[in-house]
mmCIF file of C-alpha atoms in Angstrom:
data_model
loop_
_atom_site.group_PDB
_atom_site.id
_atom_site.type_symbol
_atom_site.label_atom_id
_atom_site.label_comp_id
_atom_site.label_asym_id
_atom_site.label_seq_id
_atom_site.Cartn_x
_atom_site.Cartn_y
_atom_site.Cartn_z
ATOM 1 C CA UNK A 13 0.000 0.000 0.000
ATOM 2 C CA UNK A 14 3.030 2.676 0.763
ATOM 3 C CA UNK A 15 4.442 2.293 -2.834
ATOM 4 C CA UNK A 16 1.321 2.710 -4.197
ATOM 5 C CA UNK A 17 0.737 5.669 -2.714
ATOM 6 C CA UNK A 18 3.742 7.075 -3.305
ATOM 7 C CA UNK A 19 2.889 6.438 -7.250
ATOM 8 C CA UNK A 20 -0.203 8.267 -6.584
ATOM 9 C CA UNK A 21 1.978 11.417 -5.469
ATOM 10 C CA UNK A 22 4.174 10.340 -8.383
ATOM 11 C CA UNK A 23 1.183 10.407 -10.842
ATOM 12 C CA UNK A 24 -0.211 13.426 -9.513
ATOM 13 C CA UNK A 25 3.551 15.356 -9.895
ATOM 14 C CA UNK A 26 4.219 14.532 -13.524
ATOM 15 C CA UNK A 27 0.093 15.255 -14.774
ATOM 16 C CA UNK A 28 0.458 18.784 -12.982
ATOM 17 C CA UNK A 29 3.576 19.509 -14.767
ATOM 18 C CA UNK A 30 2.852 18.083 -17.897
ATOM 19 C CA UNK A 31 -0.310 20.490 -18.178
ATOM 20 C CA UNK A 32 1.840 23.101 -16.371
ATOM 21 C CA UNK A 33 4.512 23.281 -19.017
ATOM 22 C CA UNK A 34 2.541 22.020 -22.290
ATOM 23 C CA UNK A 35 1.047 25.296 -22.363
ATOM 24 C CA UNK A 36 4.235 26.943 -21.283
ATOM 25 C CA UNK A 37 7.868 26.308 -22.104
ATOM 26 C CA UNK A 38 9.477 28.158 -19.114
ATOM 27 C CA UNK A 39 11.253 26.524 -16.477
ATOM 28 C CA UNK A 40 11.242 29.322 -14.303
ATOM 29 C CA UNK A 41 10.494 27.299 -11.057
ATOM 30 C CA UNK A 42 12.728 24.366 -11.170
ATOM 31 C CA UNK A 43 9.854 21.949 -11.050
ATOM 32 C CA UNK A 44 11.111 20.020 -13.973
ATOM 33 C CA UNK A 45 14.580 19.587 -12.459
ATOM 34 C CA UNK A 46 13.126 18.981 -8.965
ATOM 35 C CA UNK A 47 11.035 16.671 -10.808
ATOM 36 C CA UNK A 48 13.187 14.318 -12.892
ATOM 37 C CA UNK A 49 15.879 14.276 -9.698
ATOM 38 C CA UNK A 50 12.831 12.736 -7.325
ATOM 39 C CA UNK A 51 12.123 10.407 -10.224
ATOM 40 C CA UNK A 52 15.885 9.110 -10.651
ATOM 41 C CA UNK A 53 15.806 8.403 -7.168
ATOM 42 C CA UNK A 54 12.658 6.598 -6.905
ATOM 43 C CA UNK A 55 12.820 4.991 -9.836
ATOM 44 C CA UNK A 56 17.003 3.676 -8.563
ATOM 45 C CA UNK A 57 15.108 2.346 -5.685
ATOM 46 C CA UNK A 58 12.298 0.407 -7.360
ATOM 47 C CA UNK A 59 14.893 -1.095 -9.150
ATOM 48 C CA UNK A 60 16.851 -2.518 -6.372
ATOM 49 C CA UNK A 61 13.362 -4.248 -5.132
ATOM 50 C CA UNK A 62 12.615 -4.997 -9.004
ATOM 51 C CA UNK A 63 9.394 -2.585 -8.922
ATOM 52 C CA UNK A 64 7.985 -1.037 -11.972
ATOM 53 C CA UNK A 65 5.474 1.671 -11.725
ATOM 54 C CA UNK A 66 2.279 2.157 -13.261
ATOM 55 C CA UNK A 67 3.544 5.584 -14.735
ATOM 56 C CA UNK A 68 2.972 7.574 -17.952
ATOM 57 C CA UNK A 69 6.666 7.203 -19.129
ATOM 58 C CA UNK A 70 5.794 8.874 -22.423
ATOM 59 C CA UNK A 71 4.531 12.249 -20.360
ATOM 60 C CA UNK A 72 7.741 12.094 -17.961
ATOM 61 C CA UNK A 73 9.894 12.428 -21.332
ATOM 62 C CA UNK A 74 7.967 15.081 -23.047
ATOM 63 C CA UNK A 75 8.481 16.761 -19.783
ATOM 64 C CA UNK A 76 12.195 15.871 -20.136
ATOM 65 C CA UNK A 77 12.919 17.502 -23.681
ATOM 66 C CA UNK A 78 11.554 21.057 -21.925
ATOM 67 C CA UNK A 79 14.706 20.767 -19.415
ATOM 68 C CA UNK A 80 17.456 22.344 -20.791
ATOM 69 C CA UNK A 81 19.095 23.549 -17.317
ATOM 70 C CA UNK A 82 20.868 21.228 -16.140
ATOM 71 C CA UNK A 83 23.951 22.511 -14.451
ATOM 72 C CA UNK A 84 26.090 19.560 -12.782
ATOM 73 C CA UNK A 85 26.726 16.515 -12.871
ATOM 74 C CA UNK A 86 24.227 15.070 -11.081
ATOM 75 C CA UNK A 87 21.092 17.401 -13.104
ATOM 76 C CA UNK A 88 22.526 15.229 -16.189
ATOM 77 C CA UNK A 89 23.190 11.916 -14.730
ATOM 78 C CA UNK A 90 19.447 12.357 -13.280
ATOM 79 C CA UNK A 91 18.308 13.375 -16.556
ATOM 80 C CA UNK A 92 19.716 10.180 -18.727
ATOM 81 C CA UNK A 93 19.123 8.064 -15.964
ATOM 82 C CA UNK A 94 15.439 8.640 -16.329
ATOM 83 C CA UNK A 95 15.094 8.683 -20.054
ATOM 84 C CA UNK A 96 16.410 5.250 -19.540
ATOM 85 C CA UNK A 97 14.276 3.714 -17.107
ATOM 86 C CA UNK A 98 11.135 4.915 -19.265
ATOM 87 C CA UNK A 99 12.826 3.746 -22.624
ATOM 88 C CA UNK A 100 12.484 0.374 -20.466
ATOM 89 C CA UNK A 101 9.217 0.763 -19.611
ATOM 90 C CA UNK A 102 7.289 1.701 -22.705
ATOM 91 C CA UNK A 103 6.601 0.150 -25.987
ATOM 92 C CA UNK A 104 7.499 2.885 -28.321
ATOM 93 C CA UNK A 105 8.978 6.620 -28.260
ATOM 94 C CA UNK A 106 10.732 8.609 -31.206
ATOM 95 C CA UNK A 107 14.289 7.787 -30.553
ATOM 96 C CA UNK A 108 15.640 10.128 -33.137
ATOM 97 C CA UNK A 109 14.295 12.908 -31.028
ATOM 98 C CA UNK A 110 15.624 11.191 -27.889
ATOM 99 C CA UNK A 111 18.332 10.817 -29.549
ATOM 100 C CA UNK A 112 18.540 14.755 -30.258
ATOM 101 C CA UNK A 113 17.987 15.771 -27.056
ATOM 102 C CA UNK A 114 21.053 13.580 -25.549
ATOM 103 C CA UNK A 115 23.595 14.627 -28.671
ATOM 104 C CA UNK A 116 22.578 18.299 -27.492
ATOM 105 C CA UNK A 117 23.464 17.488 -23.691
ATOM 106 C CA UNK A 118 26.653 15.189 -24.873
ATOM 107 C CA UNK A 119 27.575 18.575 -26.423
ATOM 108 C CA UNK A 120 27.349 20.681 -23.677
ATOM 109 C CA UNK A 121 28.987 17.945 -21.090
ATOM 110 C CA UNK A 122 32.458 17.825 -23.381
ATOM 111 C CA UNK A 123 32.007 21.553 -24.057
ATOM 112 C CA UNK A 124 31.554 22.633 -20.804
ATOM 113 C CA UNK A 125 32.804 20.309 -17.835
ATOM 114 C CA UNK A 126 35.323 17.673 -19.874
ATOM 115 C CA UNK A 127 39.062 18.909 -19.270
ATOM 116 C CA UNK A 128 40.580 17.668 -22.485
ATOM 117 C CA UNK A 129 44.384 18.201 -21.627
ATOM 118 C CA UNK A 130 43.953 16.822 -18.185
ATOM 119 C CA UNK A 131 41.166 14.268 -19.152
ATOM 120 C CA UNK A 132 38.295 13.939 -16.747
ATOM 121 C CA UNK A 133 35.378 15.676 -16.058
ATOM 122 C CA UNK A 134 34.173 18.410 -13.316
ATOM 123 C CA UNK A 135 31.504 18.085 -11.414
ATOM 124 C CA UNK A 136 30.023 21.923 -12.426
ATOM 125 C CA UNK A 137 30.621 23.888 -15.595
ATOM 126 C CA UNK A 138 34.194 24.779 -16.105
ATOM 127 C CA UNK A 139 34.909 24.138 -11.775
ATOM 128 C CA UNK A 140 35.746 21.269 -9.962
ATOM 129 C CA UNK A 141 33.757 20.458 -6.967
ATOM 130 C CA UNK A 142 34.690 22.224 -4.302
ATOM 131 C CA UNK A 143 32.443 21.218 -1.018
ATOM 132 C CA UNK A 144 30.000 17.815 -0.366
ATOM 133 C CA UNK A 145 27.339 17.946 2.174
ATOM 134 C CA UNK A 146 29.516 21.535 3.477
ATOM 135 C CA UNK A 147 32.799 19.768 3.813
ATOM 136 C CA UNK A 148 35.324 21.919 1.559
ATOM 137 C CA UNK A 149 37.532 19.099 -0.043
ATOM 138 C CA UNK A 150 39.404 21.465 -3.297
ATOM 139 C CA UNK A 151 40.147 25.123 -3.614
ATOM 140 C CA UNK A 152 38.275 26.666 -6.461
ATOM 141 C CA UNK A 153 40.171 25.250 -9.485
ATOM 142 C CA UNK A 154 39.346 25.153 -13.575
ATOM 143 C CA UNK A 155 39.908 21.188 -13.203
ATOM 144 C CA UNK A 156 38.185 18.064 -13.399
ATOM 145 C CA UNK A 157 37.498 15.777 -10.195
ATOM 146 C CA UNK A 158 36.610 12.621 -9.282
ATOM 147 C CA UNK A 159 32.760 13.216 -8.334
ATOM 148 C CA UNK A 160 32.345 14.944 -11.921
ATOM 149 C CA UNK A 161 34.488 12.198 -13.789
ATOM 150 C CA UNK A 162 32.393 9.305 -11.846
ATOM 151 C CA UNK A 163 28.826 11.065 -12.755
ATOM 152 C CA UNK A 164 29.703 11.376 -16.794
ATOM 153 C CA UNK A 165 31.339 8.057 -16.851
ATOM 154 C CA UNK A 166 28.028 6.749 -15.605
ATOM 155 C CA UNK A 167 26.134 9.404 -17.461
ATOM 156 C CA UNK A 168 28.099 7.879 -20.969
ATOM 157 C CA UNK A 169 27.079 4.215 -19.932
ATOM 158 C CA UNK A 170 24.130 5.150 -20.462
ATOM 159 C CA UNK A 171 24.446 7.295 -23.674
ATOM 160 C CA UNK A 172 25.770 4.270 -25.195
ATOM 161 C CA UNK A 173 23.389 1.936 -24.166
ATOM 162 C CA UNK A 174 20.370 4.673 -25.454
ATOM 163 C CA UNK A 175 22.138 4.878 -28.437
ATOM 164 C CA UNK A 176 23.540 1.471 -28.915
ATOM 165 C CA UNK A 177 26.851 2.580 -28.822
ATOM 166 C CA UNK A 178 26.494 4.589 -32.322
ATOM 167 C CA UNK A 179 27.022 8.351 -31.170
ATOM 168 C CA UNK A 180 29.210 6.834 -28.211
ATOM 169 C CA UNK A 181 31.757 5.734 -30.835
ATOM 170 C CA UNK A 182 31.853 9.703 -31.880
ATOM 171 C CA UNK A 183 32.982 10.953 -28.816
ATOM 172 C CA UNK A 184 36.664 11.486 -27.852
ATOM 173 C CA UNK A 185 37.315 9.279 -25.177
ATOM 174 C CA UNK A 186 40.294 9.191 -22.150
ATOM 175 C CA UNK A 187 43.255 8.090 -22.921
ATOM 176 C CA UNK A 188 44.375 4.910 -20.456
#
């Protein structure tokens, strides 16, 4: 009874943005990004326990392609993570325009937080990560890290696996 009421709250989250943002393209609120992070975490749960809701997958990723603000690595690892668990969960979707959407975010990722000379990634645009949970751990540094480098490499799992490995071949990879 719990996990069914929590995909009643679920249900009632994604309808109330889908209408909210159907007839409006802002993001001004951050309820798309507060959104699709809940959702990676629930869905990383039901998972583990081998649950699959009773959820309009095709809504959450219509809602998806309107969130273009991600701005770490976790807002994109959340992002692809979900895409994927409702790829898994639904007969059919448009993957050229899924397809789209993650070239456009690959993009940004190696334009933005990939440190080409160094190799790795950091965890925010163009900065490495400098505190978790208010523990400083770095001075403020244009560098990669290993919380940024661990989020893409398990963002670009993913890509490939979404893609079947054809854009995944594109990409300029670490030397090891």
């Amino acid at each position: 009874k719990y996990i069914k009421n929590i995909d009643e709250i679920f249900k009632l989250f994604i309808e109330k943005i889908h209408l909210d943002f159907t007839s409006n393209s802002n993001n001004e609120k951050g309820e798309i990004k507060n959104l699709i992070n809940s959702l990676m975490k629930l869905f990383s749960g039901y998972r583990r326990i081998g649950y699959t809701p009773l959820l309009d997958y095709k809504k959450v990723i219509e809602i998806i392609f309107k969130y273009k603000s991600q701005s770490n690595a976790c807002d994109f690892l959340n992002t692809i993570y979900v895409i994927d668990f409702c790829l898994e969960n639904i007969n059919s979707f448009d993957l050229n325009k899924i397809n789209e959407y993650l070239d456009k975010m690959i993009s940004k990722i190696f334009n933005h937080y990939y440190f080409e000379e160094i190799g790795g990634f950091s965890f925010y645009k163009n900065s490495c990560q400098l505190a978790i949970y208010d523990t400083f751990i770095a001075q403020k540094a244009k560098e990669p890290d290993l919380h940024g480098t661990l989020m893409f490499t398990w963002f670009l799992s993913l890509y490939g696996k979404i893609t079947n490995d054809e854009s995944l071949r594109k990409l300029i990879t670490l030397d090891t």
